[in-house]
Each structure stands twice: as structure tokens, then as C-alpha cells.
XYZ file of C-alpha atoms in Angstrom:
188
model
C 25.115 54.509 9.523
C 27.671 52.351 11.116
C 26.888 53.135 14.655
C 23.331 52.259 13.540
C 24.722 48.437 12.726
C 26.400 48.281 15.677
C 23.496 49.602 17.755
C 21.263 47.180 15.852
C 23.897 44.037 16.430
C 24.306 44.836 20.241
C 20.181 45.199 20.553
C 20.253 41.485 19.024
C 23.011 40.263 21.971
C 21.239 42.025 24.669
C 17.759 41.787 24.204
C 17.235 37.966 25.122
C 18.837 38.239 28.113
C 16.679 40.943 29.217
C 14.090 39.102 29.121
C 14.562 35.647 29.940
C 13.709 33.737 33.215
C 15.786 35.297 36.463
C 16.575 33.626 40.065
C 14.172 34.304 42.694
C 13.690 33.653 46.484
C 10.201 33.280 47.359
C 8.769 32.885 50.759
C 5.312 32.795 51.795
C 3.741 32.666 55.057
C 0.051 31.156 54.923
C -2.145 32.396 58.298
C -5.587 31.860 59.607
C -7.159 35.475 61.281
C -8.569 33.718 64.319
C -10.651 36.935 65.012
C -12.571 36.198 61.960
C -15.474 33.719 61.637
C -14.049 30.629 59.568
C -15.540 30.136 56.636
C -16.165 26.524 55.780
C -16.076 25.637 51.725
C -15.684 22.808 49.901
C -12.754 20.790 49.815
C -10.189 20.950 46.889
C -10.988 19.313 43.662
C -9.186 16.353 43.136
C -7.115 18.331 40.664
C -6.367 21.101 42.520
C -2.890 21.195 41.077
C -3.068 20.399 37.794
C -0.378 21.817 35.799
C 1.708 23.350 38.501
C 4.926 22.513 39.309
C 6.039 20.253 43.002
C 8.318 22.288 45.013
C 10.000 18.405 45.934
C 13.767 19.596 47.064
C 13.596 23.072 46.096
C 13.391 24.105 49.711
C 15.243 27.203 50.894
C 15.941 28.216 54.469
C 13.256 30.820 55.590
C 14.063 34.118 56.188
C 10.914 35.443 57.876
C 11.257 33.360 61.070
C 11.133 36.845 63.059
C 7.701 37.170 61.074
C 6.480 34.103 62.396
C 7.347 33.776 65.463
C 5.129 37.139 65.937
C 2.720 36.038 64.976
C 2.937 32.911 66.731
C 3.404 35.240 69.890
C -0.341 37.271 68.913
C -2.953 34.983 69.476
C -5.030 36.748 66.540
C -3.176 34.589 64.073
C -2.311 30.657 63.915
C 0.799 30.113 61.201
C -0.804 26.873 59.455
C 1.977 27.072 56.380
C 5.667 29.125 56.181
C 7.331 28.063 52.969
C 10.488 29.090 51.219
C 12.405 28.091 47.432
C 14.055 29.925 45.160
C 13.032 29.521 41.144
C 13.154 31.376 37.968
C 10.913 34.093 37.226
C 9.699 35.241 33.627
C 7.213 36.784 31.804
C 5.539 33.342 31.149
C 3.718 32.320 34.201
C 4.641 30.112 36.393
C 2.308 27.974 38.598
C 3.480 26.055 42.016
C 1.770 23.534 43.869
C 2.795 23.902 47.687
C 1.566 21.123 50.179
C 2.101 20.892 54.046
C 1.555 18.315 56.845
C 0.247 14.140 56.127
C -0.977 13.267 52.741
C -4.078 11.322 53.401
C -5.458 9.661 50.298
C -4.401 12.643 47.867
C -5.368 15.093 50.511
C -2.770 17.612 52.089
C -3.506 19.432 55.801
C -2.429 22.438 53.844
C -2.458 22.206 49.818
C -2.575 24.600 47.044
C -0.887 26.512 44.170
C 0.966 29.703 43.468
C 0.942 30.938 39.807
C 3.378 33.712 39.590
C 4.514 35.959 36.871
C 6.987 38.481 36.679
C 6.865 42.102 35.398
C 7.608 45.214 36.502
C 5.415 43.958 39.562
C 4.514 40.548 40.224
C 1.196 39.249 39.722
C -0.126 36.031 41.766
C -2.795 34.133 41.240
C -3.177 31.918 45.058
C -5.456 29.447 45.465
C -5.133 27.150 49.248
C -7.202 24.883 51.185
C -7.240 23.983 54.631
C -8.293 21.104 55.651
C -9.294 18.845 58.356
C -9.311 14.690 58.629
C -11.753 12.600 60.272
C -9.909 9.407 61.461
C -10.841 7.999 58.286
C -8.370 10.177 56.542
C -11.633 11.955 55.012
C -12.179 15.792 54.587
C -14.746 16.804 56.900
C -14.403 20.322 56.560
C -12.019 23.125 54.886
C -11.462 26.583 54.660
C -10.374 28.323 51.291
C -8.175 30.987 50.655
C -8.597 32.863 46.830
C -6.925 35.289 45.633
C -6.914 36.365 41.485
C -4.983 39.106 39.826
C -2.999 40.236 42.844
C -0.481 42.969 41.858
C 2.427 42.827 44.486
C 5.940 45.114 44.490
C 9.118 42.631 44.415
C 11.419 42.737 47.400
C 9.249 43.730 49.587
C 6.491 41.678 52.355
C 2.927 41.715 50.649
C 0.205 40.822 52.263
C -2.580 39.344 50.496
C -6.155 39.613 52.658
C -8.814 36.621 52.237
C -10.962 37.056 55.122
C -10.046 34.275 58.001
C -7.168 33.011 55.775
C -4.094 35.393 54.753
C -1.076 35.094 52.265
C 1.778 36.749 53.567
C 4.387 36.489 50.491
C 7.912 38.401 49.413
C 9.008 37.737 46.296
C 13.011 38.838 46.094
C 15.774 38.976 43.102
C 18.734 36.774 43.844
C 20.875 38.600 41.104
C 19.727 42.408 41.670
C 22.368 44.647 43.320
C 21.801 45.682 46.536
C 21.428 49.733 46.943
C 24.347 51.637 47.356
C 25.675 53.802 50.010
C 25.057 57.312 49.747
C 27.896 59.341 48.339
C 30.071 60.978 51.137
C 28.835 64.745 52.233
C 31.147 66.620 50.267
C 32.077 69.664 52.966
C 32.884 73.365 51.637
């Protein structure tokens, strides 16, 4: 019965920390497929990121530069976004706004959220638009990327298809161990 208590107590301590919000590093890469026919939409709502959080000065130095300068090599692809920060990850979701290039009248180049939430997987919910100024500063065409209920392994690059536009995005634990070496060959 005692070691029952004890195992009940030591559920109690450990148990909230298993499940509360962990450090991550997440980097995305945001690409146009130039061998596909763009696909003009409409521009984003004037509240495209309602309820998401500003990266601001959360910026961390990319670690995919090898990534992009491939595909700045390939012609297929033009890199339009490459973004990195590192943030907490929970259970509760959590939903980024991520803009690149000018602001023109509440309008990015490059604007558009992120809602992530952590599991054994991640799920993503990405919603971007790309768009392009007249030299009025007003939207005179975009391209949308949207992608729901995307299921992506941590720690790994993911790559999330739209068509023209593409999401490449790694998601990695800043407080997981790294693997260990193999154990030595033990020799008869």
C-alpha cells in the first residue's frame, strides 16, 4: 500500500511536466514550383492573422541555408520566404503570423500564419499569400498556399505540397537528447 502512495505522489510531481509547453526550433522554407501554372486567388482578408502570434525578435539563425541555396541553384523553384524561431510547443495550439518583404498599407509581399500543435506528431494548419503591388501599393494579384490538418514527424524536413506554392517546414526539440552511439562490438 505504501509504494502505492508513493507511486501516486510521484505521478502528481511528474505528470505536469510531461505535459506542459517544450522549446522548439522551427524553420520553414516557403517556395513557388515555377513548373506549375500559378494560380491567381484572392488576396488575404484584412484579418488574415487574427489571433496569431508576431514572430517580432524571435528570429533564429537558419539552419537550412544548404536547402536553399539548392533550390536557388534549380530553376524549378524561386525561395519567396526562409524563416526560422524557436517557441514553445504544447498540446494547445499555437498559431503564428509570419510576414516577409515591405508592408504596404497592411499588406505583406509574403504574409500568413502557422498554427501548430504538438503531439506525438505535429499537426499544422498553413495558410500564405503571395502577393504582388501595383505602384499604388495595391494588390493586383496573389497566389495562395492552404494547407489543413497536415500530420508531419518532428525532427525531420516535411514537405507540405500546394500546387505552385510549397511549405518546406522542420519542426525540432531543443531539449531532446541526441541518439546515442552504438554500444562497442563486443568481440569473442
Amino acid at each position: 500500500m505504501r509504494l502505492f502512495r508513493m507511486l501516486s505522489l510521484l505521478l502528481v510531481v511528474v505528470a505536469p511536466s510531461a505535459f506542459a509547453d517544450s522549446p522548439y526550433l522551427v524553420e520553414m522554407i516557403l517556395v513557388r514550383q515555377n513548373a506549375e501554372p500559378v494560380i491567381n486567388s484572392r488576396a488575404a482578408p484584412e484579418n488574415w492573422d487574427e489571433g496569431a502570434v508576431r514572430l517580432g525578435d524571435k528570429m533564429s539563425p537558419p539552419r537550412l541555408n544548404n536547402i536553399v541555396d539548392k533550390l536557388n541553384a534549380d530553376n524549378s523553384y524561386t525561395v519567396l520566404a526562409h524563416k526560422a524561431w524557436e517557441q514553445n510547443l504544447g498540446e494547445q495550439p499555437v498559431k503564428i503570423a509570419i510576414t516577409d518583404g515591405q508592408e504596404q498599407f497592411g499588406q505583406f509581399p509574403v504574409e500568413g500564419t502557422l498554427n501548430l500543435q504538438l503531439g506525438r506528431f505535429t499537426d499544422i494548419d498553413a495558410q500564405f499569400w503571395v502577393n504582388q503591388f501595383d505602384s499604388n501599393a495595391s494588390v493586383i494579384a496573389s497566389e495562395h498556399l492552404n494547407q489543413t490538418d497536415v500530420r508531419t514527424k518532428n525532427n525531420q524536413l516535411n514537405y507540405l505540397d500546394g500546387g505552385h506554392l510549397a511549405l518546406l517546414i522542420k519542426i525540432t526539440s531543443l531539449t531532446a537528447k541526441p541518439p546515442s552511439a552504438p554500444p562497442p562490438d563486443i568481440q569473442d
